[in-house]
């Protein structure tokens, strides 16, 4: 689901080569200066200088071939040291929950012409987040929940931590932190290379959720996942700084109960004497930023924020902050004035200044040009389904300046170089217009064009639907082929409707029914998706926070009220209204069928949360509060509570190996539906995870199942 998503519009990572860890990152890979980018072409790592695009072959396959092997390493990712003399290579990657963050690492010494494996005494594909020290003489990495430092030349390895187990987690995170805060890489080299700051999570008191595998052996076996459900205490978390020379850790003394607080962000100060971290209380409605002295462990609060709903953790760079003014200030994102805005904050006294002034949401920070005095960011003040690149003076004066081409209406994405001079620019809209170029600032001048398709095509329409409650919702609609407005067609709604993601954007490829096996438009279906209150659209905090303690209530009503208006359209067949969704969308599908059976006649719910009390604490408590203080919203918002009202056709699909949304909830829902005498259909996929993609034939089977059920119970075509 319920993947932690700061905002669905944030798309690209900025590469800062020489300091970032490797874990199969995506996007354009810049050099440190931002004057060139790298690519892998037929096993050769090449560099393209800008703006000339002069091509240089930097690394040949022979250099990436280990001794005794006849094949070069299959490079998944790579990073050059700051001086460019060494290359860190990530290969043989393996999945950890969501992403491939475990693998093998090698160092290529370009001067010495040597290639050697890092951590070769550790199990294969067990290393995580390896990165060079600032002088590239050492590489630090995590294996088995312990942090190690290895000398690049001698191969000598020093353990920075030794207490790591399956439940004592050093340098990375537990399931809930990774899923809901996006925290994975859990350690940082100090700028002087003498120390490493790291997270330590104690999950020893987190109960195991046991998934059962019935198919891979004669006797079934369980798969334990440390999983804190809503109302259960989270893992205790603290931050320490270990001396690379001595291996001694100094723990930072942050006020408060380590179990009842989260630490989702941490970074070094430039002087290597202090670290800065953010502490979020259990309810996630109070955030504090502390400066911690690494010698004494003492902490000093420099920033505080509180709200009556929740505070989103939105680092401005990595899992930390963008520093400005020689480290005397940092940038922070806050919704304290009702809009998502960028502030500059003094590390000395916490004095703050609003940078992105105006009644609009800053969608994401792209880069800061201190020399020029500008900050570059994405926003869309006039249309929440679109996004554009703006800049504004870093001193907070003046007005936002639109940089994206004014004649390209839709969604723009940029990956800016570290110096902010060059960018990869991609644009598209619902009319299937698209542009992909490399460009230069100032002036947004194209220096290389990859794709340009500006002749509009397609039958997708963007629309808005007001309701009797004076709430206007954005939506998209794909009409059937050979549409005849004098006849009536079935409608298939696609829903999510929770705070983790929005479904409506003015961008190419957003509107479709990917599970349908065939041509759904040719088969005569109207496809629609609508975003209601609570979706992470750039419409202001009041829109997004309206869902607080109302998941399964207000978002469901918004969908239903929009559907009622749509049912008044003369070409809509009100007897053929279907809905489908996955994860949070599966939960929404169930709630719509159960709470508004007079509207929705057919539903397909995939991997749904049937009972909110069964989902993880970070996500559910963020948006619903603590169940031990007020359980009623959890109950009223859960589909299982309303299952007795089912009148239509229901298909529930779930993987029994889903570590995210447990199959347990679907089994409880089955029991309730059986108890209430409700007929429905059910498909379980053994040992499949939340994405239901593992195993030969699975995706095709699910697609055919989806299509067959829809055609049977909500046949397409005009009437």
XYZ file of C-alpha atoms in Angstrom:
719
model
C 0.000 0.000 0.000
C 0.861 1.706 1.620
C 4.296 2.429 0.564
C 5.497 5.616 2.123
C 5.231 8.202 -0.637
C 6.114 11.760 0.224
C 4.397 12.941 -2.900
C 3.453 11.126 -6.080
C 4.953 13.937 -8.137
C 8.487 13.461 -6.781
C 10.127 11.331 -9.451
C 13.869 11.766 -9.883
C 16.869 11.256 -7.633
C 19.801 13.621 -7.833
C 23.101 11.767 -8.072
C 25.965 13.163 -6.037
C 28.771 10.904 -7.139
C 31.578 10.154 -4.738
C 29.468 10.348 -1.601
C 26.217 8.497 -2.184
C 25.772 4.817 -1.462
C 24.942 2.368 -4.198
C 21.732 0.415 -4.304
C 20.557 0.202 -7.894
C 19.758 3.892 -8.147
C 17.864 5.167 -11.152
C 18.209 8.246 -13.323
C 20.869 10.220 -15.118
C 24.266 9.773 -13.461
C 26.235 13.020 -13.305
C 29.890 13.545 -12.562
C 30.755 15.380 -9.357
C 31.089 18.769 -11.029
C 27.867 18.407 -12.995
C 29.655 19.013 -16.293
C 29.169 15.517 -17.740
C 27.120 12.378 -17.324
C 27.908 8.675 -17.453
C 26.279 5.799 -19.288
C 26.906 2.079 -19.748
C 27.030 1.084 -23.407
C 27.670 -2.575 -24.283
C 29.583 -3.080 -21.058
C 31.660 0.086 -21.497
C 31.278 2.962 -19.034
C 31.376 6.136 -21.083
C 31.275 9.810 -20.246
C 29.555 12.531 -22.241
C 30.903 16.021 -21.677
C 28.414 18.890 -21.845
C 27.452 20.832 -23.824
C 29.588 19.289 -26.591
C 28.569 15.657 -25.950
C 32.149 14.580 -26.562
C 32.215 10.849 -25.806
C 35.009 9.299 -23.764
C 35.293 5.606 -22.973
C 36.191 5.637 -19.292
C 36.056 1.969 -18.262
C 36.443 -1.031 -20.567
C 34.942 -4.489 -19.904
C 38.433 -5.935 -19.480
C 38.965 -3.666 -16.488
C 35.788 -5.045 -14.907
C 36.748 -8.699 -15.366
C 37.921 -10.374 -12.125
C 41.054 -12.515 -12.189
C 40.240 -16.064 -13.227
C 36.973 -15.065 -14.858
C 36.219 -14.721 -18.542
C 33.264 -12.396 -17.995
C 33.157 -8.815 -16.751
C 31.032 -7.892 -13.764
C 27.405 -7.144 -14.542
C 27.345 -3.558 -13.289
C 24.106 -2.635 -11.543
C 25.412 0.716 -10.329
C 28.705 2.510 -9.784
C 30.272 5.583 -8.189
C 33.623 7.262 -8.711
C 35.668 8.475 -5.799
C 35.883 12.252 -5.386
C 39.309 12.348 -7.062
C 38.164 10.065 -9.874
C 40.930 7.522 -9.258
C 38.747 4.707 -7.957
C 35.451 3.186 -8.958
C 33.036 1.410 -6.620
C 30.931 -1.183 -8.440
C 27.642 -2.692 -7.294
C 26.688 -6.077 -8.756
C 24.870 -9.371 -8.078
C 22.053 -7.475 -6.378
C 19.243 -9.062 -4.389
C 15.902 -7.760 -3.232
C 15.241 -6.647 0.329
C 11.496 -6.060 0.694
C 10.941 -3.395 -1.976
C 14.302 -2.750 -3.607
C 17.512 -4.539 -4.555
C 19.656 -3.174 -1.737
C 21.887 -6.210 -1.063
C 24.677 -7.284 -3.353
C 28.403 -7.571 -3.972
C 30.842 -4.655 -4.248
C 34.167 -4.310 -6.038
C 36.731 -1.521 -6.185
C 38.575 -0.736 -9.391
C 41.806 1.183 -8.806
C 42.355 3.062 -12.041
C 45.921 4.064 -11.230
C 47.032 0.688 -9.927
C 44.890 -1.163 -12.459
C 43.591 -3.585 -9.832
C 40.120 -4.970 -9.286
C 39.299 -6.453 -5.904
C 36.142 -7.507 -4.132
C 35.065 -5.755 -0.951
C 33.797 -7.924 1.889
C 34.677 -11.149 0.110
C 34.677 -13.013 3.437
C 31.000 -12.156 3.878
C 28.146 -14.190 2.368
C 27.436 -13.551 -1.298
C 25.096 -10.632 -1.990
C 25.022 -9.614 1.671
C 26.644 -6.182 1.525
C 24.499 -3.058 1.728
C 25.045 0.653 1.009
C 28.814 0.495 0.486
C 30.447 3.888 0.022
C 33.920 5.381 -0.137
C 35.348 7.381 2.720
C 35.933 11.022 1.699
C 39.544 10.267 0.714
C 38.528 6.932 -0.893
C 41.092 4.998 1.134
C 38.345 2.948 2.794
C 34.912 1.568 2.059
C 32.204 1.199 4.692
C 29.295 -1.192 4.326
C 26.656 -3.138 6.235
C 26.478 -6.930 6.364
C 24.402 -8.963 8.772
C 23.202 -5.768 10.478
C 26.758 -4.767 11.403
C 28.876 -1.969 9.957
C 32.359 -2.691 8.618
C 35.183 -0.542 7.297
C 37.627 -2.048 4.820
C 40.965 -0.637 3.707
C 40.934 -0.465 -0.072
C 44.650 -1.240 -0.515
C 45.342 -3.794 2.210
C 41.929 -5.413 2.520
C 42.065 -5.078 6.321
C 38.545 -5.096 7.774
C 37.446 -3.465 11.029
C 34.045 -4.080 12.592
C 32.436 -0.839 13.727
C 29.598 -2.745 15.395
C 29.469 -6.341 16.604
C 26.070 -6.753 18.229
C 24.023 -6.957 15.033
C 21.458 -9.750 14.885
C 18.188 -10.262 13.081
C 16.673 -7.884 15.660
C 19.541 -5.535 16.571
C 19.878 -3.519 13.386
C 22.905 -1.302 12.790
C 23.349 0.858 9.714
C 20.018 0.026 8.106
C 16.385 -0.255 9.195
C 13.544 -2.556 10.132
C 10.577 -3.322 7.903
C 8.385 -0.462 9.112
C 11.032 2.273 8.833
C 11.880 1.157 5.315
C 8.295 0.870 4.158
C 6.842 4.013 5.686
C 9.751 6.471 6.004
C 11.703 5.288 2.967
C 14.732 4.782 5.234
C 17.220 2.215 3.936
C 20.800 3.502 4.029
C 21.455 3.911 7.747
C 24.998 5.287 8.100
C 27.028 8.335 7.070
C 30.757 9.026 6.786
C 31.848 12.216 8.530
C 33.279 14.851 6.165
C 36.773 14.311 7.637
C 36.494 10.519 7.291
C 37.309 9.869 10.945
C 33.852 8.817 12.135
C 30.643 7.165 11.007
C 27.223 8.203 12.279
C 24.607 5.453 12.182
C 21.143 4.393 13.231
C 20.626 1.477 15.607
C 17.188 -0.098 15.882
C 16.286 -2.544 18.619
C 13.453 -4.696 17.299
C 13.762 -7.388 19.970
C 10.328 -6.521 21.370
C 8.607 -6.420 18.001
C 6.458 -9.491 17.580
C 6.903 -11.678 14.549
C 4.156 -11.942 12.044
C 4.382 -15.491 10.708
C 3.726 -16.083 7.040
C 3.317 -19.752 6.186
C 4.781 -21.522 3.165
C 2.822 -24.641 2.260
C 4.237 -25.349 -1.181
C 8.042 -25.399 -1.157
C 8.538 -28.514 0.967
C 6.666 -31.572 2.199
C 6.243 -29.941 5.602
C 5.075 -26.354 5.788
C 7.281 -23.761 7.432
C 6.844 -20.230 8.698
C 8.551 -17.040 7.561
C 8.840 -14.520 10.410
C 8.662 -10.789 9.755
C 9.183 -8.289 12.555
C 6.049 -6.249 12.037
C 4.587 -3.745 14.521
C 0.871 -3.476 13.916
C -1.246 -0.431 14.730
C -1.232 0.168 18.478
C 1.963 -1.828 19.032
C 5.169 -0.103 20.138
C 7.720 0.560 17.386
C 11.376 -0.452 17.517
C 13.564 1.564 19.857
C 15.795 3.837 17.803
C 18.957 5.773 18.583
C 21.859 7.333 16.711
C 25.518 6.790 17.518
C 28.838 8.006 16.181
C 31.657 5.462 15.988
C 35.332 6.359 15.752
C 36.864 4.521 12.797
C 40.211 4.400 14.613
C 38.970 2.964 17.919
C 35.634 1.344 17.059
C 34.075 3.053 20.094
C 30.554 4.436 19.708
C 29.241 7.553 21.410
C 25.460 7.591 21.618
C 23.599 10.843 21.054
C 21.545 11.908 24.060
C 18.232 12.903 22.506
C 15.407 13.694 24.967
C 12.391 11.426 25.163
C 11.556 7.748 25.141
C 13.452 5.979 22.337
C 10.484 3.629 21.825
C 7.875 6.382 21.596
C 9.790 8.470 19.050
C 11.113 8.005 15.529
C 14.333 9.355 14.033
C 13.677 9.416 10.269
C 16.442 11.858 9.227
C 20.098 12.449 10.147
C 23.116 14.193 8.577
C 26.592 15.474 9.428
C 27.468 19.105 9.911
C 30.350 20.343 7.768
C 32.771 20.631 10.715
C 32.569 16.862 11.479
C 31.944 17.767 15.122
C 28.158 17.691 15.113
C 25.332 15.784 13.530
C 21.787 16.980 12.970
C 18.795 14.682 13.339
C 15.035 14.889 13.288
C 12.898 13.340 15.987
C 9.232 12.612 15.397
C 6.933 11.643 18.227
C 4.904 8.426 18.128
C 1.770 10.238 16.910
C 3.864 11.958 14.225
C 2.323 15.336 14.976
C 5.403 16.922 16.573
C 8.816 17.227 14.931
C 12.042 18.468 16.493
C 15.452 18.970 14.923
C 18.484 18.581 17.184
C 22.154 19.427 16.851
C 24.217 16.761 18.607
C 27.831 17.120 19.742
C 29.624 13.893 18.813
C 32.232 14.221 21.568
C 29.782 14.602 24.463
C 26.575 13.275 22.923
C 24.684 16.323 24.151
C 21.850 17.633 21.981
C 20.310 21.047 21.404
C 16.908 21.642 19.847
C 16.987 24.211 17.036
C 13.650 23.645 15.312
C 10.192 22.609 16.517
C 6.915 22.091 14.726
C 3.560 20.666 15.805
C 0.120 20.176 14.305
C -3.235 18.633 15.165
C -2.986 16.119 12.298
C 0.395 14.781 11.157
C 3.765 16.030 9.920
C 5.258 14.538 6.777
C 8.972 13.834 6.946
C 10.302 15.512 3.820
C 14.099 15.698 3.700
C 15.429 18.218 1.213
C 18.395 16.013 0.262
C 18.716 12.252 0.772
C 17.623 11.469 4.313
C 18.745 14.866 5.542
C 18.895 18.504 4.653
C 20.283 20.820 2.016
C 22.941 23.045 3.588
C 23.454 26.653 2.551
C 25.506 29.641 3.703
C 28.603 27.519 4.434
C 26.622 25.216 6.680
C 25.228 28.007 8.832
C 21.728 27.394 7.500
C 19.725 24.507 6.141
C 16.515 24.139 4.143
C 13.436 22.478 5.576
C 9.999 21.704 4.113
C 6.923 22.493 6.172
C 3.164 22.914 5.806
C 2.868 25.155 8.851
C 1.163 28.012 6.939
C -1.255 25.713 5.124
C 0.964 25.118 2.079
C 4.005 22.929 1.484
C 6.795 25.477 1.526
C 10.554 25.737 1.760
C 12.146 27.538 4.710
C 15.755 28.413 5.479
C 16.674 27.869 9.113
C 19.717 29.044 11.072
C 21.687 26.325 12.862
C 22.713 28.898 15.469
C 19.371 30.051 16.815
C 16.696 28.340 14.703
C 15.633 31.595 13.096
C 13.673 30.803 9.958
C 12.686 32.559 6.753
C 10.075 31.525 4.206
C 11.614 31.024 0.760
C 8.811 29.835 -1.547
C 6.326 32.595 -0.842
C 2.757 32.247 -2.078
C -0.492 30.285 -1.867
C 0.753 27.178 -3.642
C 2.520 23.918 -2.810
C 6.177 23.368 -3.546
C 6.000 19.822 -4.881
C 9.713 19.011 -4.632
C 13.065 20.741 -4.328
C 15.332 20.222 -7.337
C 18.521 22.141 -6.616
C 19.982 25.293 -5.075
C 22.193 27.754 -6.934
C 23.725 29.712 -4.066
C 26.085 31.632 -6.327
C 23.203 32.843 -8.447
C 20.930 33.207 -5.432
C 18.138 30.921 -6.642
C 16.333 27.792 -5.537
C 14.786 25.542 -8.206
C 11.631 23.586 -7.407
C 8.580 21.885 -8.889
C 5.108 23.377 -8.427
C 1.764 23.827 -10.149
C -0.133 26.775 -8.673
C -2.992 26.663 -11.178
C -3.588 22.967 -11.924
C -2.951 20.287 -9.326
C -2.726 17.511 -11.924
C 0.306 19.111 -13.571
C 3.809 20.148 -12.498
C 6.365 22.673 -13.724
C 9.842 23.878 -12.861
C 10.081 27.217 -11.096
C 12.796 29.207 -9.446
C 12.664 31.854 -6.759
C 15.243 33.972 -4.988
C 16.838 32.131 -2.091
C 16.317 35.193 0.103
C 12.528 34.738 -0.179
C 11.997 37.963 -2.075
C 10.312 38.257 -5.422
C 7.844 35.943 -7.112
C 8.220 32.411 -8.507
C 9.555 32.401 -12.057
C 8.237 29.734 -14.421
C 11.099 27.996 -16.238
C 9.264 25.165 -18.007
C 8.068 26.089 -21.507
C 4.743 27.876 -21.126
C 3.302 26.170 -24.208
C 3.904 22.672 -22.820
C 0.851 22.116 -20.614
C 1.137 18.966 -18.524
C 3.725 17.317 -16.298
C 7.411 18.175 -16.405
C 10.203 16.228 -14.717
C 13.832 17.264 -14.337
C 17.033 15.640 -13.160
C 19.359 18.556 -12.576
C 23.138 18.324 -12.535
C 24.871 19.061 -9.207
C 25.840 22.528 -10.424
C 22.297 23.252 -11.596
C 23.482 24.197 -15.089
C 22.274 21.153 -17.036
C 19.223 18.954 -16.768
C 17.484 15.982 -18.249
C 13.988 17.263 -19.020
C 10.939 15.105 -19.709
C 7.471 16.392 -20.467
C 4.196 14.671 -21.262
C 0.466 15.189 -20.959
C -2.782 13.284 -21.259
C -2.973 14.084 -24.974
C 0.081 11.856 -25.549
C 2.312 14.805 -26.309
C 5.847 14.216 -25.053
C 9.322 15.731 -25.073
C 12.624 14.336 -23.793
C 15.678 16.573 -24.026
C 18.942 17.528 -22.398
C 18.981 21.233 -21.691
C 21.018 24.057 -20.242
C 20.257 26.902 -17.845
C 19.674 29.793 -17.956
C 17.104 30.010 -20.686
C 15.891 26.385 -20.686
C 17.790 25.888 -23.943
C 17.739 22.444 -25.569
C 21.178 21.052 -26.387
C 20.047 17.565 -27.376
C 16.606 16.291 -28.283
C 15.760 12.636 -27.735
C 11.997 12.547 -28.271
C 9.494 15.086 -29.513
C 5.879 14.176 -30.146
C 3.676 17.235 -30.126
C 0.805 16.082 -32.314
C -1.987 15.290 -29.839
C -3.575 11.856 -29.937
C -5.580 9.497 -27.766
C -9.103 9.567 -26.362
C -8.266 10.498 -22.758
C -10.071 13.446 -21.188
C -9.278 15.316 -17.990
C -12.305 16.596 -16.101
C -13.471 18.008 -12.800
C -16.547 16.891 -10.956
C -18.117 19.115 -8.282
C -20.376 17.582 -5.675
C -23.200 18.793 -3.482
C -20.661 19.173 -0.658
C -18.788 21.849 -2.645
C -15.726 19.647 -3.103
C -14.316 19.663 -6.632
C -12.459 16.510 -7.586
C -10.045 16.019 -10.487
C -10.449 13.012 -12.719
C -9.539 11.359 -15.991
C -11.770 9.435 -18.357
C -11.040 7.161 -21.307
C -14.075 6.686 -23.504
C -14.666 3.529 -25.552
C -13.671 3.317 -29.168
C -16.448 4.356 -31.551
C -18.126 6.129 -28.640
C -21.777 7.020 -29.252
C -23.071 9.642 -26.812
C -26.687 8.555 -27.441
C -26.064 5.127 -25.937
C -25.135 3.938 -22.440
C -21.856 2.319 -21.423
C -20.498 0.580 -18.307
C -18.027 2.451 -16.125
C -14.945 0.919 -14.532
C -13.546 3.102 -11.761
C -9.883 2.798 -10.782
C -9.315 3.858 -7.166
C -6.614 4.317 -4.556
C -7.903 7.221 -2.421
C -5.393 7.079 0.448
C -2.599 9.520 1.406
C 0.223 7.454 -0.096
C -0.579 8.155 -3.737
C -2.714 10.048 -6.230
C -4.149 8.474 -9.379
C -4.966 11.562 -11.437
C -2.138 13.366 -13.240
C -1.960 15.135 -16.551
C 0.764 12.872 -17.901
C 1.145 10.231 -20.572
C 0.538 6.656 -19.463
C -1.286 7.501 -16.242
C -4.739 6.498 -17.438
C -5.145 2.827 -18.247
C -6.400 -0.478 -16.908
C -3.170 -2.450 -16.965
C -4.695 -5.653 -15.627
C -7.128 -5.956 -18.503
C -6.227 -8.692 -21.001
C -7.210 -7.177 -24.302
C -8.384 -3.823 -25.600
C -10.715 -2.491 -22.934
C -11.682 0.557 -24.987
C -12.588 -1.629 -27.941
C -14.620 -3.842 -25.617
C -16.816 -0.872 -24.734
C -15.872 0.293 -21.228
C -15.615 3.844 -19.916
C -12.572 4.017 -17.638
C -12.509 6.682 -14.913
C -10.376 7.631 -11.938
C -11.067 10.442 -9.469
C -8.921 11.844 -6.662
C -10.706 13.054 -3.547
C -9.638 14.678 -0.311
C -6.645 13.074 1.333
C -4.832 12.356 -1.918
C -1.324 13.875 -1.974
C -2.156 16.452 -4.631
C -0.686 19.982 -4.496
C -3.930 21.559 -3.307
C -2.842 22.755 0.118
C -2.597 21.104 3.508
C -6.316 21.363 4.251
C -7.087 19.138 1.250
C -4.492 16.534 2.189
C -5.126 16.553 5.947
C -8.927 16.303 5.686
C -8.485 12.546 5.825
C -7.008 12.560 9.353
C -8.849 9.898 11.393
C -11.101 9.490 8.350
C -9.450 6.826 6.183
C -12.241 4.571 4.999
C -14.795 7.283 5.725
C -14.306 10.677 4.060
C -12.255 9.328 1.150
C -14.909 6.708 0.482
C -17.670 9.289 0.583
C -15.740 11.529 -1.828
C -15.460 8.673 -4.323
C -19.141 7.789 -3.984
C -20.369 11.378 -4.300
C -18.279 11.836 -7.436
C -19.678 8.583 -8.831
C -23.230 9.825 -8.195
C -22.564 12.916 -10.275
C -20.981 10.842 -13.032
C -23.999 8.526 -13.058
C -26.074 11.535 -14.121
C -24.163 11.735 -17.407
C -26.544 10.529 -20.140
C -24.113 7.990 -21.606
C -23.443 6.158 -18.303
C -25.237 2.881 -17.616
C -26.019 3.072 -13.897
C -26.695 -0.678 -13.785
C -23.101 -1.408 -14.833
C -20.800 0.382 -12.391
C -17.596 -1.477 -11.475
C -14.582 -0.531 -9.373
C -11.118 -1.962 -8.824
C -7.951 -1.160 -6.914
C -4.813 -2.639 -5.411
C -3.531 -2.343 -1.845
C -5.042 0.884 -0.483
C -7.137 0.822 -3.644
C -8.250 -2.688 -2.744
C -9.399 -1.405 0.641
C -11.239 1.444 -1.075
C -12.884 -1.002 -3.480
C -14.205 -3.079 -0.583
C -15.477 -0.029 1.278
C -17.254 1.295 -1.804
C -19.022 -2.016 -2.433
C -19.949 -2.385 1.238
C -20.841 1.223 2.116
C -22.472 2.248 -1.181
C -23.951 -0.963 -2.628
C -26.610 1.054 -4.444
C -23.861 2.560 -6.653
C -21.195 -0.099 -7.161
C -22.389 -3.391 -8.604
C -19.045 -5.137 -9.245
C -15.664 -4.849 -7.543
C -12.196 -6.406 -7.780
C -10.115 -5.837 -4.640
C -6.454 -6.874 -4.808
C -4.294 -7.151 -1.666
C -6.690 -5.047 0.441
C -6.431 -4.038 4.086
C -9.719 -5.386 5.381
C -9.057 -4.313 8.977
C -6.992 -1.201 9.673
C -5.906 -2.573 13.045
C -3.887 -5.214 11.180
C -1.681 -2.772 9.253
C 1.657 -1.354 10.407
C 1.833 1.250 13.144
C 3.816 3.980 11.355
C 1.383 4.323 8.465
C -1.885 3.711 10.261
C -1.106 5.777 13.366
C 0.174 8.678 11.253
C -3.207 9.125 9.593
C -5.566 7.691 12.214
C -3.999 8.397 15.616
C -3.334 5.772 18.288
C -5.987 3.041 18.517
C -5.436 2.725 22.269
C -6.663 6.314 22.565
C -9.481 6.200 19.992
C -10.213 2.913 18.259
C -13.560 3.920 16.748
C -12.197 5.559 13.535
C -10.170 2.402 12.838
C -13.304 0.279 13.174
C -15.600 2.546 11.169
C -13.018 2.950 8.401
C -12.356 -0.787 8.001
C -14.149 -2.670 5.215
C -14.767 -5.696 7.419
C -17.101 -3.595 9.567
C -19.420 -3.007 6.608
C -19.132 -6.413 4.889
C -22.701 -7.270 5.868
C -23.951 -4.737 3.292
C -22.480 -6.482 0.235
C -25.030 -6.830 -2.560
C -22.917 -6.823 -5.703
C -20.302 -9.048 -7.278
C -16.975 -9.225 -5.443
C -13.621 -10.772 -6.350
C -10.891 -10.653 -3.701
C -7.301 -11.437 -4.733
C -4.356 -11.798 -2.347
C -0.897 -13.328 -2.155
C -0.351 -15.530 0.883
C 3.283 -14.372 1.132
C 2.403 -10.668 1.312
C 4.739 -9.173 3.941
C 3.146 -5.742 3.525
C -0.625 -6.277 3.657
C -0.967 -9.621 5.365
C -3.198 -12.365 3.978
C -4.530 -12.601 7.519
C -6.888 -9.682 6.845
C -8.421 -11.329 3.805
C -9.003 -14.532 5.767
C -10.806 -12.521 8.461
C -12.884 -10.849 5.755
C -13.762 -14.245 4.295
C -15.004 -15.386 7.686
C -17.146 -12.267 8.047
C -18.648 -12.603 4.572
C -19.398 -16.274 5.204
C -20.964 -15.399 8.541
C -23.178 -12.819 6.841
C -24.175 -15.280 4.112
C -22.566 -13.234 1.355
C -21.487 -14.950 -1.842
C -18.243 -13.780 -3.465
C -15.221 -15.073 -5.325
C -11.700 -15.420 -4.001
C -8.265 -16.095 -5.515
C -5.195 -16.669 -3.372
C -1.716 -16.862 -4.900
C 0.578 -19.051 -2.761
C 3.717 -17.300 -1.442
C 3.302 -14.273 -3.698
C 4.232 -10.928 -2.192
C 2.311 -7.668 -2.302
C 3.009 -7.232 -6.015
C 1.727 -10.751 -6.877
C 4.390 -11.154 -9.548
C 6.501 -14.109 -8.437
C 6.281 -17.459 -10.178
C 5.865 -18.400 -13.842
C 2.573 -17.367 -15.365
C 1.364 -15.376 -12.355
C 0.915 -11.975 -13.992
C -0.808 -13.452 -17.008
C -3.105 -15.538 -14.805
C -4.115 -12.541 -12.721
C -4.786 -10.488 -15.828
C -7.026 -13.175 -17.337
C -8.830 -13.605 -14.006
C -9.447 -9.870 -13.720
C -10.745 -9.637 -17.273
C -12.977 -12.688 -17.083
C -14.620 -11.554 -13.848
C -15.244 -8.059 -15.194
C -16.697 -9.288 -18.480
C -18.923 -11.805 -16.701
C -20.398 -9.473 -14.110
C -20.096 -6.116 -15.854
C -20.184 -6.803 -19.598
C -18.848 -4.109 -21.911
C -20.414 -2.406 -24.869
C -23.184 0.142 -25.482
C -26.851 -0.418 -24.792
